């Protein structure tokens, strides 16, 4: 963020925090379903994945925004990739940004992306990158990103 930009704020009583194990039953999966297919995830499967993320917390940084009732209404993941190039540099990857339908338009997505970018910088990343659909380019431009290439994929 430059000095000219207004400081980041959430609506009153909304909170940005790390994902908790208890968010399994606190609208986390439902919020991610706004983004894509999640499938039927049993609580023990979520707990296993959460443990993997916790044990590798230098890499996996799942975050949420909660509303005044404490319910998850936005999600976002920062992955910190340790590389050899750029003198063992680190690259941040932003993934799985999703805002509950009835909470969209309140700048929660903007807050999530900018907060994860700031986090990537604090981890020493020399850049932060993400893939998105063409219809979301304008949103990410408003978050300070620029189109810098083409996403390639091979699906299995
Ligand atoms: N295209 C262009 N501009 C947009 C878009 C869009 N698709 N969506 C929002 N904006 C603009 C807003 O109008 C606003 O502009 P302003 O500052 O001039 O008023 C600005 O971007 C910030 O908008 P927010 O209120 O922060 O957006 P919101 O909280 O609604 O979240 C999001 C946007 C995340 C795209 C939401 O609509 C969503 O969850 N969509 C479905 C899931 C999705 O597509 N996620 C992104 C996947 S890519 C990834 O995860 C790396």
mmCIF file of C-alpha atoms and ligand atoms in Angstrom:
data_model
loop_
_atom_site.group_PDB
_atom_site.id
_atom_site.type_symbol
_atom_site.label_atom_id
_atom_site.label_comp_id
_atom_site.label_asym_id
_atom_site.label_seq_id
_atom_site.Cartn_x
_atom_site.Cartn_y
_atom_site.Cartn_z
ATOM 1 C CA UNK A 1 0.000 0.000 0.000
ATOM 2 C CA UNK A 2 1.312 3.483 -0.839
ATOM 3 C CA UNK A 3 1.169 6.454 1.536
ATOM 4 C CA UNK A 4 -1.613 8.017 -0.571
ATOM 5 C CA UNK A 5 -4.001 5.098 -0.106
ATOM 6 C CA UNK A 6 -6.462 5.138 2.806
ATOM 7 C CA UNK A 7 -5.567 2.721 5.586
ATOM 8 C CA UNK A 8 -7.257 -0.664 5.504
ATOM 9 C CA UNK A 9 -10.323 -1.040 7.679
ATOM 10 C CA UNK A 10 -13.003 -3.657 8.108
ATOM 11 C CA UNK A 11 -16.660 -2.827 8.818
ATOM 12 C CA UNK A 12 -17.324 -2.420 12.583
ATOM 13 C CA UNK A 13 -16.952 -5.651 14.601
ATOM 14 C CA UNK A 14 -15.643 -7.697 11.665
ATOM 15 C CA UNK A 15 -12.372 -9.540 12.419
ATOM 16 C CA UNK A 16 -9.481 -10.799 10.285
ATOM 17 C CA UNK A 17 -7.819 -13.821 11.889
ATOM 18 C CA UNK A 18 -6.178 -17.190 11.283
ATOM 19 C CA UNK A 19 -8.405 -20.169 10.575
ATOM 20 C CA UNK A 20 -9.382 -22.210 13.658
ATOM 21 C CA UNK A 21 -10.247 -25.910 13.906
ATOM 22 C CA UNK A 22 -13.728 -24.923 15.136
ATOM 23 C CA UNK A 23 -14.398 -23.048 11.880
ATOM 24 C CA UNK A 24 -15.394 -26.425 10.416
ATOM 25 C CA UNK A 25 -18.839 -25.756 11.889
ATOM 26 C CA UNK A 26 -18.637 -21.982 11.517
ATOM 27 C CA UNK A 27 -19.474 -21.428 7.840
ATOM 28 C CA UNK A 28 -15.899 -21.953 6.525
ATOM 29 C CA UNK A 29 -16.808 -24.676 4.025
ATOM 30 C CA UNK A 30 -20.029 -22.903 3.053
ATOM 31 C CA UNK A 31 -18.070 -19.708 2.304
ATOM 32 C CA UNK A 32 -15.597 -21.632 0.131
ATOM 33 C CA UNK A 33 -18.534 -23.107 -1.810
ATOM 34 C CA UNK A 34 -19.097 -19.613 -3.231
ATOM 35 C CA UNK A 35 -15.739 -20.082 -5.002
ATOM 36 C CA UNK A 36 -15.938 -23.672 -6.187
ATOM 37 C CA UNK A 37 -16.885 -27.284 -5.478
ATOM 38 C CA UNK A 38 -15.853 -28.327 -1.983
ATOM 39 C CA UNK A 39 -17.477 -31.735 -1.755
ATOM 40 C CA UNK A 40 -18.580 -33.579 1.359
ATOM 41 C CA UNK A 41 -15.785 -33.054 3.890
ATOM 42 C CA UNK A 42 -16.194 -35.029 7.134
ATOM 43 C CA UNK A 43 -15.058 -33.346 10.344
ATOM 44 C CA UNK A 44 -12.160 -35.807 10.799
ATOM 45 C CA UNK A 45 -10.935 -35.057 7.244
ATOM 46 C CA UNK A 46 -10.991 -31.343 8.032
ATOM 47 C CA UNK A 47 -9.130 -32.008 11.289
ATOM 48 C CA UNK A 48 -6.442 -34.001 9.427
ATOM 49 C CA UNK A 49 -5.962 -31.242 6.889
ATOM 50 C CA UNK A 50 -5.946 -28.579 9.601
ATOM 51 C CA UNK A 51 -3.195 -30.540 11.402
ATOM 52 C CA UNK A 52 -1.094 -30.670 8.206
ATOM 53 C CA UNK A 53 -1.518 -26.907 7.782
ATOM 54 C CA UNK A 54 -0.601 -26.328 11.449
ATOM 55 C CA UNK A 55 2.491 -28.554 11.258
ATOM 56 C CA UNK A 56 3.632 -26.612 8.183
ATOM 57 C CA UNK A 57 2.533 -23.177 9.325
ATOM 58 C CA UNK A 58 5.620 -21.562 7.786
ATOM 59 C CA UNK A 59 4.055 -22.526 4.430
ATOM 60 C CA UNK A 60 0.278 -22.648 4.962
ATOM 61 C CA UNK A 61 -1.421 -19.504 6.264
ATOM 62 C CA UNK A 62 -5.208 -19.956 6.048
ATOM 63 C CA UNK A 63 -7.172 -16.886 7.144
ATOM 64 C CA UNK A 64 -10.782 -15.832 7.530
ATOM 65 C CA UNK A 65 -12.855 -12.735 8.180
ATOM 66 C CA UNK A 66 -15.724 -13.108 10.637
ATOM 67 C CA UNK A 67 -18.854 -10.934 10.914
ATOM 68 C CA UNK A 68 -20.069 -9.288 14.156
ATOM 69 C CA UNK A 69 -21.681 -12.617 15.180
ATOM 70 C CA UNK A 70 -18.298 -14.345 14.817
ATOM 71 C CA UNK A 71 -19.373 -16.279 11.720
ATOM 72 C CA UNK A 72 -16.866 -16.845 8.896
ATOM 73 C CA UNK A 73 -17.840 -14.725 5.870
ATOM 74 C CA UNK A 74 -14.577 -14.540 3.880
ATOM 75 C CA UNK A 75 -11.672 -16.906 3.287
ATOM 76 C CA UNK A 76 -8.128 -16.641 1.940
ATOM 77 C CA UNK A 77 -4.947 -18.701 1.956
ATOM 78 C CA UNK A 78 -1.347 -17.467 1.750
ATOM 79 C CA UNK A 79 1.240 -20.069 0.740
ATOM 80 C CA UNK A 80 4.880 -19.144 1.294
ATOM 81 C CA UNK A 81 7.127 -20.949 -1.180
ATOM 82 C CA UNK A 82 10.829 -21.207 -0.264
ATOM 83 C CA UNK A 83 12.839 -21.164 -3.508
ATOM 84 C CA UNK A 84 16.481 -21.534 -4.527
ATOM 85 C CA UNK A 85 16.437 -18.758 -7.130
ATOM 86 C CA UNK A 86 16.745 -15.108 -6.126
ATOM 87 C CA UNK A 87 19.237 -16.094 -3.412
ATOM 88 C CA UNK A 88 16.890 -18.543 -1.723
ATOM 89 C CA UNK A 89 14.025 -16.085 -2.148
ATOM 90 C CA UNK A 90 10.446 -16.632 -1.073
ATOM 91 C CA UNK A 91 7.309 -16.208 -3.189
ATOM 92 C CA UNK A 92 3.844 -15.736 -1.723
ATOM 93 C CA UNK A 93 0.865 -17.388 -3.418
ATOM 94 C CA UNK A 94 -2.652 -16.162 -2.708
ATOM 95 C CA UNK A 95 -5.322 -18.848 -3.059
ATOM 96 C CA UNK A 96 -9.001 -19.529 -2.384
ATOM 97 C CA UNK A 97 -10.318 -16.014 -1.886
ATOM 98 C CA UNK A 98 -14.051 -16.260 -1.323
ATOM 99 C CA UNK A 99 -16.659 -13.955 0.201
ATOM 100 C CA UNK A 100 -20.151 -15.093 1.260
ATOM 101 C CA UNK A 101 -22.706 -13.900 -1.314
ATOM 102 C CA UNK A 102 -24.623 -11.655 1.105
ATOM 103 C CA UNK A 103 -21.354 -10.098 2.377
ATOM 104 C CA UNK A 104 -19.938 -9.152 -1.031
ATOM 105 C CA UNK A 105 -19.396 -5.487 -1.865
ATOM 106 C CA UNK A 106 -18.261 -4.548 1.662
ATOM 107 C CA UNK A 107 -14.537 -4.565 0.758
ATOM 108 C CA UNK A 108 -13.963 -7.836 2.636
ATOM 109 C CA UNK A 109 -12.280 -9.395 -0.407
ATOM 110 C CA UNK A 110 -10.091 -6.335 -0.789
ATOM 111 C CA UNK A 111 -9.165 -6.452 2.913
ATOM 112 C CA UNK A 112 -8.371 -10.181 2.744
ATOM 113 C CA UNK A 113 -6.122 -9.883 -0.338
ATOM 114 C CA UNK A 114 -4.277 -6.802 0.922
ATOM 115 C CA UNK A 115 -3.782 -8.371 4.358
ATOM 116 C CA UNK A 116 -2.362 -11.573 2.846
ATOM 117 C CA UNK A 117 -0.048 -9.476 0.631
ATOM 118 C CA UNK A 118 1.175 -7.580 3.680
ATOM 119 C CA UNK A 119 1.712 -10.898 5.445
ATOM 120 C CA UNK A 120 3.722 -12.209 2.461
ATOM 121 C CA UNK A 121 5.917 -9.111 2.613
ATOM 122 C CA UNK A 122 6.451 -9.576 6.346
ATOM 123 C CA UNK A 123 7.583 -13.162 5.639
ATOM 124 C CA UNK A 124 10.268 -11.764 3.325
ATOM 125 C CA UNK A 125 8.601 -12.689 0.023
ATOM 126 C CA UNK A 126 10.000 -10.720 -2.914
ATOM 127 C CA UNK A 127 6.654 -10.991 -4.737
ATOM 128 C CA UNK A 128 3.148 -12.319 -4.267
ATOM 129 C CA UNK A 129 1.225 -13.918 -7.132
ATOM 130 C CA UNK A 130 -2.180 -15.458 -7.859
ATOM 131 C CA UNK A 131 -4.266 -16.982 -10.643
ATOM 132 C CA UNK A 132 -7.755 -15.701 -11.381
ATOM 133 C CA UNK A 133 -10.525 -15.732 -13.961
ATOM 134 C CA UNK A 134 -10.664 -12.885 -16.480
ATOM 135 C CA UNK A 135 -13.848 -11.589 -14.795
ATOM 136 C CA UNK A 136 -11.929 -11.021 -11.545
ATOM 137 C CA UNK A 137 -9.000 -9.090 -13.055
ATOM 138 C CA UNK A 138 -10.589 -5.737 -12.166
ATOM 139 C CA UNK A 139 -11.026 -6.825 -8.540
ATOM 140 C CA UNK A 140 -7.356 -7.797 -8.191
ATOM 141 C CA UNK A 141 -6.235 -4.598 -9.904
ATOM 142 C CA UNK A 142 -8.119 -2.741 -7.150
ATOM 143 C CA UNK A 143 -6.102 -4.826 -4.663
ATOM 144 C CA UNK A 144 -2.821 -3.568 -6.190
ATOM 145 C CA UNK A 145 -2.042 -6.454 -8.592
ATOM 146 C CA UNK A 146 -1.291 -6.248 -12.311
ATOM 147 C CA UNK A 147 -1.745 -8.750 -15.119
ATOM 148 C CA UNK A 148 1.740 -10.147 -15.691
ATOM 149 C CA UNK A 149 1.336 -13.306 -17.753
ATOM 150 C CA UNK A 150 -0.812 -16.277 -18.637
ATOM 151 C CA UNK A 151 -2.004 -19.093 -16.392
ATOM 152 C CA UNK A 152 -1.349 -22.572 -17.838
ATOM 153 C CA UNK A 153 -3.046 -25.695 -16.502
ATOM 154 C CA UNK A 154 -3.072 -29.459 -17.025
ATOM 155 C CA UNK A 155 -6.043 -30.998 -15.234
ATOM 156 C CA UNK A 156 -6.061 -34.646 -14.090
HETATM 157 N N1 LIG B 1 -14.481 -7.304 -11.232
HETATM 158 C C1 LIG B 1 -14.119 -6.002 -11.114
HETATM 159 N N2 LIG B 1 -14.184 -5.312 -9.952
HETATM 160 C C2 LIG B 1 -14.666 -5.958 -8.890
HETATM 161 C C3 LIG B 1 -15.068 -7.329 -8.920
HETATM 162 C C4 LIG B 1 -14.954 -8.003 -10.173
HETATM 163 N N3 LIG B 1 -15.286 -9.300 -10.316
HETATM 164 N N4 LIG B 1 -15.480 -7.716 -7.703
HETATM 165 C C5 LIG B 1 -15.348 -6.629 -6.910
HETATM 166 N N5 LIG B 1 -14.854 -5.576 -7.628
HETATM 167 C C6 LIG B 1 -14.514 -4.246 -7.160
HETATM 168 C C7 LIG B 1 -15.563 -3.642 -6.258
HETATM 169 O O1 LIG B 1 -16.562 -2.967 -7.007
HETATM 170 C C8 LIG B 1 -14.740 -2.710 -5.420
HETATM 171 O O2 LIG B 1 -14.470 -1.542 -6.180
HETATM 172 P P1 LIG B 1 -14.405 -0.066 -5.482
HETATM 173 O O3 LIG B 1 -13.223 -0.128 -4.517
HETATM 174 O O4 LIG B 1 -14.179 0.855 -6.623
HETATM 175 O O5 LIG B 1 -15.688 0.117 -4.761
HETATM 176 C C9 LIG B 1 -13.416 -3.446 -5.251
HETATM 177 O O6 LIG B 1 -13.344 -4.384 -6.349
HETATM 178 C C10 LIG B 1 -13.297 -4.231 -3.949
HETATM 179 O O7 LIG B 1 -14.411 -5.085 -3.861
HETATM 180 P P2 LIG B 1 -14.760 -5.904 -2.541
HETATM 181 O O8 LIG B 1 -15.987 -5.332 -1.899
HETATM 182 O O9 LIG B 1 -13.555 -6.057 -1.682
HETATM 183 O O10 LIG B 1 -15.116 -7.328 -3.169
HETATM 184 P P3 LIG B 1 -15.817 -8.541 -2.431
HETATM 185 O O11 LIG B 1 -15.631 -8.489 -0.976
HETATM 186 O O12 LIG B 1 -17.214 -8.629 -2.924
HETATM 187 O O13 LIG B 1 -14.976 -9.782 -2.988
HETATM 188 C C11 LIG B 1 -14.658 -11.440 -4.686
HETATM 189 C C12 LIG B 1 -14.701 -9.928 -4.371
HETATM 190 C C13 LIG B 1 -13.619 -12.119 -3.791
HETATM 191 C C14 LIG B 1 -14.248 -11.609 -6.142
HETATM 192 C C15 LIG B 1 -16.077 -12.009 -4.407
HETATM 193 O O14 LIG B 1 -16.977 -11.476 -5.335
HETATM 194 C C16 LIG B 1 -16.146 -13.525 -4.465
HETATM 195 O O15 LIG B 1 -16.004 -14.196 -3.447
HETATM 196 N N6 LIG B 1 -16.398 -14.062 -5.673
HETATM 197 C C17 LIG B 1 -16.569 -15.532 -5.832
HETATM 198 C C18 LIG B 1 -15.283 -16.312 -5.573
HETATM 199 C C19 LIG B 1 -14.125 -15.819 -6.446
HETATM 200 O O16 LIG B 1 -14.245 -15.643 -7.666
HETATM 201 N N7 LIG B 1 -12.948 -15.632 -5.788
HETATM 202 C C20 LIG B 1 -11.698 -15.237 -6.424
HETATM 203 C C21 LIG B 1 -10.944 -16.468 -6.867
HETATM 204 S S1 LIG B 1 -9.290 -16.146 -7.444
HETATM 205 C C22 LIG B 1 -8.287 -16.588 -6.129
HETATM 206 O O17 LIG B 1 -8.695 -17.142 -5.164
HETATM 207 C C23 LIG B 1 -6.786 -16.240 -6.228
#
